[in-house]
Amino acid sequence: MPVLELNVNRVRLVLASTLAIATVFGGAVVANADPDAVAQARKDLDRIHQESSAIDQDIIEAHDRAAQNEAKLKNLTSDVTSQVAKVEKLSSQLGHVGAVQMRGDSISLTAQLLTSTDADNFLSGLGAMQVEADRSTAGIQQLQVDQAKLTTLREDVDATQKQLDKDAAAKVELGKQYDAKEAEAQAVYDRLSEEERQRLAAIEAERVRREAAAQAEAEARAAQERASRDTATSPRVEAPASTSPSAPASSKAPKPETQEEPPAASGGSGRAQDVVDAALSKVGSRYVWGTSGPSTFDCSGLTSWAYRQVGINLTRSSRGQFSSAGYKVSKSDLRPGDLVFYYSPVSHVGLYIGNGKIVDAANPRSGVRVTSLNSMPFSGARRVIG
C-alpha cells in the first residue's frame, strides 16, 4: 500500500520541533517572517488537511465495502455451487422418471391400459399412470424454481464482482488524489522561509495552548454545574418530628427536575474507562487503512475496536459513528470514553481520554497517538456509555 497520508502532519511535527527556536529568536522571527505568507500557509494547510481527511474516509469506506463484498461473494459462490448440484440432481431424476415411463417392451403404459380386459388392472394402471404424471409435473415445476434461483444467484455474483472491481478502482484513484494532496502540502511548506516556519509553529502552539485552557475551564464549569444539580435534586433526609408546637409535623423534599439526558448505560464510567484503557494500550501501533485491530488500525477502526473490548459494536466508519453511535454531547461536557469527531463534513474520529487529550489512529506516519483535543477542527462528540 503506498504511503498516501497528507504531509501536513509531518509539517506540524517539524513546526512543533522548531517552537523552542522561535521562542529564543522571537524578535527576529517576527521581524523577518512575512505575516501574509504565514497566514496564507496556515489557510492552505488547513484546507489541504481537511480535503485529505475526506479522501482518507472515502478510502476507508471503499475498503470496508470491498471487505463486505468479498465475504458476500464467497457465500454466493458456495450457494451457486450447491444450487448447480441440486438442479443437476433433479434434472437427472426427471430423466429417470421419463425412462421408466417409456420402458415396457416398446409398448407404452397407455397402450397396455387400452388393451387391458381386467377392470381392476385397468384402474390400478390408470392410478399408477396418474401418480407418475403428477410426480413428473411437480418435479418439472421444482426444477423451474431451482433454475430461477440459480439464475438469481449468478446475477448476484456478477453484481457483487462488479462492485468489488469498482471499489478496487476507486481505492487506486483515491490513492492518487491523496498523493497529490501530500505533494501540494509539501509545496506550501517549501515556499516558507525558515523564519516563517518558526512563526507558523509558534502560532500553532499558542492556538493549541489557548484552546486547551478554554476546554479545561469549560469542563470544570460543566462539572461544577452537574455537582450543583446533583445536590439540588438529591432527596432530603427528614429530621425527626419536633415536640415544639410551632414545628411542622413533616416536610416534603422538592421534586427532582426533569433531565433531558438519556439514561446511563450499564457499567457507566467504569466501562468507559475500560474503553479508554484499551485504546491507550495500542498507542504506537501502526496505522493501516481498512483495519480495526488487533495490531493495526485506521481512525474508526481504533474506536470500534476499543468499544468491542467491552462488548459494544459500533458501525465501521467515522461518518456512521457520528450519525448513529450513542447520543450527542457538548464539547464542554466531554468525559473519558466519548467519541470526538473532526472536520465538516466529518472525516476523522478519536477517543477523548480527559485533560484536553484524545487518542486516535492518526495516519501512516504517526500511527496511534495521544494528542490535543484541539489539534484538528472539532465538529462534535457522542457519548456511547454513561
C-alpha positions as CSV (number, residue, x, y, z in Angstrom):
1,M,0.0,0.0,0.0
2,P,1.5,3.4,-1.0
3,V,2.1,6.0,1.7
4,L,-0.7,8.4,1.0
5,E,-1.0,10.4,4.2
6,L,-1.1,14.1,3.9
7,N,2.3,15.8,4.6
8,V,0.6,18.4,6.8
9,N,1.0,16.1,9.8
10,R,4.8,15.9,9.2
11,V,4.8,19.6,8.7
12,R,3.2,20.2,12.0
13,L,5.7,17.9,13.7
14,V,8.5,19.9,12.2
15,L,6.9,23.1,13.1
16,A,6.4,22.0,16.7
17,S,10.0,20.9,17.0
18,T,11.1,24.4,16.0
19,L,9.0,26.2,18.6
20,A,11.9,26.5,21.0
21,I,14.0,28.2,18.3
22,A,11.1,30.5,17.6
23,T,10.9,31.4,21.3
24,V,14.6,32.2,21.6
25,F,14.7,34.3,18.5
26,G,11.2,35.6,18.8
27,G,12.1,39.2,17.8
28,A,14.0,38.1,14.8
29,V,11.3,35.7,13.7
30,V,8.6,38.4,13.9
31,A,10.8,40.9,12.1
32,N,11.8,38.6,9.2
33,A,8.7,36.5,8.8
34,D,6.1,37.7,6.3
35,P,2.8,37.8,8.2
36,D,0.8,37.4,5.0
37,A,2.8,34.4,3.8
38,V,2.4,32.7,7.2
39,A,-1.4,33.4,7.2
40,Q,-1.8,32.1,3.7
41,A,0.2,29.0,4.5
42,R,-2.0,28.3,7.6
43,K,-5.1,28.7,5.5
44,D,-3.8,26.5,2.7
45,L,-2.5,23.7,5.0
46,D,-5.8,23.6,6.9
47,R,-7.8,23.3,3.7
48,I,-5.5,20.6,2.3
49,H,-5.7,18.7,5.6
50,Q,-9.5,18.8,5.6
51,E,-9.6,17.7,1.9
52,S,-7.1,14.8,2.5
53,S,-9.0,13.7,5.6
54,A,-12.2,13.4,3.5
55,I,-10.3,11.3,0.9
56,D,-8.9,9.2,3.8
57,Q,-12.5,8.5,4.9
58,D,-13.6,7.6,1.3
59,I,-10.7,5.1,1.2
60,I,-11.7,3.6,4.5
61,E,-15.3,3.2,3.3
62,A,-14.3,1.8,-0.1
63,H,-12.1,-0.7,1.7
64,D,-14.9,-1.7,4.1
65,R,-17.3,-2.2,1.3
66,A,-14.8,-4.3,-0.5
67,A,-14.3,-6.5,2.6
68,Q,-18.0,-7.0,3.0
69,N,-18.5,-7.8,-0.7
70,E,-15.6,-10.3,-0.6
71,A,-17.4,-12.1,2.2
72,K,-20.7,-11.9,0.3
73,L,-19.1,-13.2,-2.9
74,K,-17.6,-16.1,-1.1
75,N,-21.0,-17.1,0.3
76,L,-22.7,-16.6,-3.1
77,T,-20.1,-18.7,-4.8
78,S,-20.8,-21.5,-2.3
79,D,-24.5,-21.1,-2.8
80,V,-24.2,-21.3,-6.6
81,T,-22.2,-24.5,-6.3
82,S,-24.8,-26.1,-4.1
83,Q,-27.6,-24.9,-6.4
84,V,-26.0,-26.3,-9.5
85,A,-25.7,-29.7,-7.8
86,K,-29.3,-29.5,-6.8
87,V,-30.5,-28.6,-10.3
88,E,-28.4,-31.4,-11.9
89,K,-29.7,-34.0,-9.5
90,L,-33.3,-33.0,-10.1
91,S,-32.8,-33.0,-13.9
92,S,-31.3,-36.5,-13.6
93,Q,-34.2,-37.7,-11.6
94,L,-36.8,-36.3,-14.0
95,G,-34.9,-38.0,-16.9
96,H,-35.0,-41.3,-15.0
97,V,-38.8,-41.0,-14.5
98,G,-39.2,-40.5,-18.2
99,A,-37.1,-43.5,-18.9
100,V,-39.2,-45.6,-16.6
101,Q,-42.4,-44.5,-18.3
102,M,-41.0,-45.5,-21.6
103,R,-40.0,-49.0,-20.6
104,G,-42.3,-52.0,-21.3
105,D,-41.2,-54.0,-24.3
106,S,-41.8,-51.0,-26.6
107,I,-45.5,-50.9,-25.5
108,S,-46.4,-47.7,-23.7
109,L,-48.3,-47.8,-20.4
110,T,-51.1,-46.1,-22.2
111,A,-51.3,-48.9,-24.8
112,Q,-51.3,-51.5,-22.1
113,L,-54.2,-49.9,-20.3
114,L,-56.2,-49.6,-23.5
115,T,-55.8,-53.3,-24.3
116,S,-56.5,-54.5,-20.7
117,T,-59.6,-56.6,-20.3
118,D,-59.4,-56.6,-16.5
119,A,-61.2,-53.6,-14.8
120,D,-59.1,-53.8,-11.7
121,N,-55.9,-53.9,-13.6
122,F,-57.1,-51.0,-15.7
123,L,-57.9,-48.8,-12.7
124,S,-54.7,-49.8,-11.0
125,G,-52.7,-49.0,-14.0
126,L,-54.5,-45.7,-14.5
127,G,-53.8,-44.7,-10.9
128,A,-50.1,-45.5,-11.4
129,M,-50.0,-43.5,-14.6
130,Q,-51.6,-40.5,-12.8
131,V,-49.1,-40.8,-9.9
132,E,-46.2,-40.7,-12.3
133,A,-47.7,-37.8,-14.2
134,D,-48.2,-35.8,-11.1
135,R,-44.7,-36.6,-9.9
136,S,-43.2,-35.5,-13.2
137,T,-45.2,-32.3,-13.2
138,A,-44.2,-31.5,-9.7
139,G,-40.6,-32.3,-10.5
140,I,-40.6,-30.0,-13.5
141,Q,-42.1,-27.2,-11.5
142,Q,-39.5,-27.6,-8.8
143,L,-36.8,-27.7,-11.4
144,Q,-38.1,-24.4,-12.8
145,V,-38.0,-22.9,-9.4
146,D,-34.5,-24.1,-8.7
147,Q,-33.2,-22.9,-12.1
148,A,-34.7,-19.5,-11.4
149,K,-32.9,-19.3,-8.1
150,L,-29.7,-20.4,-9.7
151,T,-30.1,-17.6,-12.3
152,T,-30.7,-15.0,-9.5
153,L,-27.6,-16.3,-7.5
154,R,-25.4,-15.9,-10.6
155,E,-26.8,-12.4,-11.2
156,D,-25.9,-11.5,-7.6
157,V,-22.4,-12.9,-8.1
158,D,-21.9,-10.7,-11.2
159,A,-23.2,-7.6,-9.4
160,T,-21.1,-8.2,-6.4
161,Q,-18.0,-8.8,-8.5
162,K,-18.7,-5.6,-10.4
163,Q,-18.9,-3.6,-7.1
164,L,-15.7,-5.2,-6.0
165,D,-14.0,-4.1,-9.2
166,K,-15.5,-0.6,-8.8
167,D,-14.2,-0.3,-5.2
168,A,-10.7,-1.5,-6.2
169,A,-10.6,1.1,-8.9
170,A,-11.8,3.7,-6.5
171,K,-9.1,2.9,-4.0
172,V,-6.5,3.3,-6.7
173,E,-7.9,6.7,-7.8
174,L,-8.3,7.9,-4.3
175,G,-4.8,6.9,-3.5
176,K,-3.6,9.1,-6.4
177,Q,-5.6,12.0,-5.1
178,Y,-4.0,11.5,-1.7
179,D,-0.6,11.6,-3.2
180,A,-1.5,14.8,-4.9
181,K,-2.6,16.4,-1.6
182,E,0.7,15.4,0.0
183,A,2.6,17.0,-2.8
184,E,0.5,20.1,-2.5
185,A,1.1,20.4,1.2
186,Q,4.9,19.9,0.8
187,A,4.9,22.7,-1.8
188,V,3.2,25.0,0.6
189,Y,5.7,24.3,3.3
190,D,8.7,24.6,0.9
191,R,7.6,28.1,0.0
192,L,8.1,29.3,3.6
193,S,11.4,30.6,4.8
194,E,12.9,29.2,8.0
195,E,11.7,32.2,9.9
196,E,8.2,31.8,8.6
197,R,8.1,28.1,9.5
198,Q,9.2,29.0,13.0
199,R,6.5,31.7,13.2
200,L,3.9,29.2,12.0
201,A,5.0,26.8,14.7
202,A,4.7,29.4,17.3
203,I,1.2,30.4,16.2
204,E,0.0,26.8,16.1
205,A,1.4,26.1,19.6
206,E,-0.2,29.2,21.0
207,R,-3.6,28.2,19.4
208,V,-3.5,24.8,21.0
209,R,-2.5,26.3,24.4
210,R,-5.4,28.7,24.4
211,E,-7.9,26.2,23.3
212,A,-6.7,23.6,25.8
213,A,-7.1,26.2,28.6
214,A,-10.5,27.1,27.4
215,Q,-11.5,23.4,27.3
216,A,-10.2,22.8,30.8
217,E,-12.2,25.8,32.1
218,A,-15.4,24.7,30.3
219,E,-15.1,21.1,31.6
220,A,-14.5,22.4,35.2
221,R,-17.6,24.7,34.8
222,A,-19.7,21.8,33.5
223,A,-18.6,19.5,36.3
224,Q,-19.5,22.2,38.9
225,E,-22.9,22.6,37.3
226,R,-23.5,18.8,37.4
227,A,-22.5,18.7,41.0
228,S,-24.9,21.6,41.8
229,R,-27.7,19.8,40.0
230,D,-27.0,16.6,41.8
231,T,-27.0,18.4,45.2
232,A,-30.2,20.2,44.3
233,T,-32.1,17.1,43.2
234,S,-30.9,14.7,45.9
235,P,-33.7,13.6,48.3
236,R,-33.6,15.4,51.6
237,V,-33.4,13.5,54.8
238,E,-36.2,14.5,57.0
239,A,-35.4,15.5,60.6
240,P,-37.2,13.8,63.5
241,A,-40.5,15.4,64.3
242,S,-40.1,18.2,66.8
243,T,-42.1,18.3,70.0
244,S,-42.3,22.1,69.7
245,P,-45.9,23.1,68.8
246,S,-44.6,25.5,66.2
247,A,-42.7,22.9,64.3
248,P,-44.4,21.3,61.3
249,A,-45.3,17.6,61.6
250,S,-43.5,16.8,58.4
251,S,-41.7,18.4,55.4
252,K,-41.5,17.3,51.8
253,A,-38.3,17.3,49.7
254,P,-38.6,19.2,46.4
255,K,-39.2,17.0,43.3
256,P,-36.2,16.4,41.2
257,E,-36.1,18.5,38.0
258,T,-36.6,16.6,34.7
259,Q,-33.3,16.0,32.9
260,E,-33.2,15.7,29.1
261,E,-30.3,13.3,29.2
262,P,-30.5,9.7,28.0
263,P,-30.3,7.1,30.8
264,A,-26.8,5.8,31.6
265,A,-25.7,2.6,30.0
266,S,-24.9,-0.4,32.2
267,G,-21.5,-0.2,33.7
268,G,-21.3,3.7,33.5
269,S,-18.0,5.4,33.7
270,G,-16.2,2.2,34.7
271,R,-16.8,0.7,31.2
272,A,-16.0,4.0,29.6
273,Q,-12.6,3.9,31.3
274,D,-12.1,0.4,30.1
275,V,-12.6,1.6,26.5
276,V,-10.0,4.4,27.1
277,D,-7.5,1.9,28.6
278,A,-8.0,-0.4,25.6
279,A,-7.3,2.4,23.1
280,L,-4.3,3.7,25.1
281,S,-2.8,0.2,25.1
282,K,-2.5,0.5,21.4
283,V,-0.5,3.7,21.3
284,G,2.4,3.2,19.0
285,S,0.6,0.7,16.8
286,R,0.7,1.2,13.0
287,Y,-2.0,3.0,11.0
288,V,-3.3,0.9,8.1
289,W,-6.4,1.7,6.1
290,G,-9.3,-0.7,6.4
291,T,-8.0,-2.4,9.6
292,S,-9.6,-2.5,13.1
293,G,-7.1,-4.3,15.2
294,P,-5.7,-6.0,17.0
295,S,-2.3,-4.8,15.8
296,T,-3.1,-2.2,13.1
297,F,-5.9,0.4,12.9
298,D,-7.4,3.2,10.9
299,C,-9.2,6.0,12.8
300,S,-12.6,4.5,13.1
301,G,-11.0,1.1,13.3
302,L,-9.4,2.1,16.6
303,T,-12.6,3.4,18.2
304,S,-14.7,0.4,17.0
305,W,-12.0,-2.0,18.3
306,A,-11.8,-0.2,21.7
307,Y,-15.6,-0.4,22.2
308,R,-15.6,-4.1,21.1
309,Q,-13.5,-4.8,24.1
310,V,-16.4,-4.0,26.4
311,G,-19.0,-5.8,24.2
312,I,-20.3,-2.8,22.2
313,N,-20.3,-2.9,18.4
314,L,-20.0,0.4,16.6
315,T,-20.6,0.9,12.9
316,R,-17.3,0.9,11.0
317,S,-16.9,4.4,9.5
318,S,-16.4,7.7,11.4
319,R,-19.3,9.1,9.5
320,G,-21.5,6.2,10.6
321,Q,-20.4,6.6,14.2
322,F,-21.1,10.3,14.1
323,S,-24.7,9.7,12.9
324,S,-25.6,6.7,14.9
325,A,-23.4,6.0,17.9
326,G,-24.8,6.9,21.4
327,Y,-26.1,10.5,21.8
328,K,-24.7,14.0,21.2
329,V,-22.8,15.8,24.0
330,S,-21.3,19.2,24.1
331,K,-17.6,19.9,24.0
332,S,-17.7,21.4,27.4
333,D,-19.3,18.3,28.8
334,L,-16.8,15.8,27.4
335,R,-15.9,12.8,29.6
336,P,-13.3,10.0,29.0
337,G,-14.6,7.5,26.5
338,D,-16.6,9.9,24.4
339,L,-16.2,9.8,20.6
340,V,-14.8,13.1,19.2
341,F,-15.2,14.0,15.6
342,Y,-13.3,16.3,13.3
343,Y,-13.8,18.4,10.1
344,S,-17.0,19.2,8.3
345,P,-18.3,17.0,6.9
346,V,-17.0,14.5,9.5
347,S,-14.0,12.5,8.3
348,H,-12.0,11.7,11.4
349,V,-12.7,10.3,14.8
350,G,-10.8,9.9,18.1
351,L,-11.5,8.9,21.7
352,Y,-11.5,11.5,24.5
353,I,-9.3,10.5,27.4
354,G,-9.6,13.5,29.6
355,N,-7.5,16.6,30.4
356,G,-8.0,18.0,26.9
357,K,-6.4,15.0,25.2
358,I,-7.5,12.3,22.7
359,V,-6.1,9.0,21.5
360,D,-6.6,8.5,17.8
361,A,-5.2,6.5,14.9
362,A,-3.8,9.5,13.1
363,N,-2.1,8.5,9.8
364,P,0.5,6.0,8.5
365,R,3.4,8.3,9.7
366,S,2.1,8.9,13.3
367,G,0.2,5.7,14.0
368,V,-1.9,5.5,17.1
369,R,-1.0,8.5,19.3
370,V,-2.1,10.8,22.1
371,T,-2.7,14.4,21.0
372,S,-4.6,17.6,21.9
373,L,-8.4,17.6,21.6
374,N,-7.9,20.8,19.6
375,S,-5.2,19.6,17.2
376,M,-7.8,19.4,14.4
377,P,-11.1,21.3,13.7
378,F,-13.6,19.9,16.2
379,S,-17.0,19.1,14.8
380,G,-18.9,17.2,17.5
381,A,-18.9,14.5,20.1
382,R,-21.1,11.5,21.1
383,R,-21.4,9.5,24.3
384,V,-21.9,5.8,24.0
385,I,-21.6,4.8,27.7
386,G,-22.9,6.9,30.5
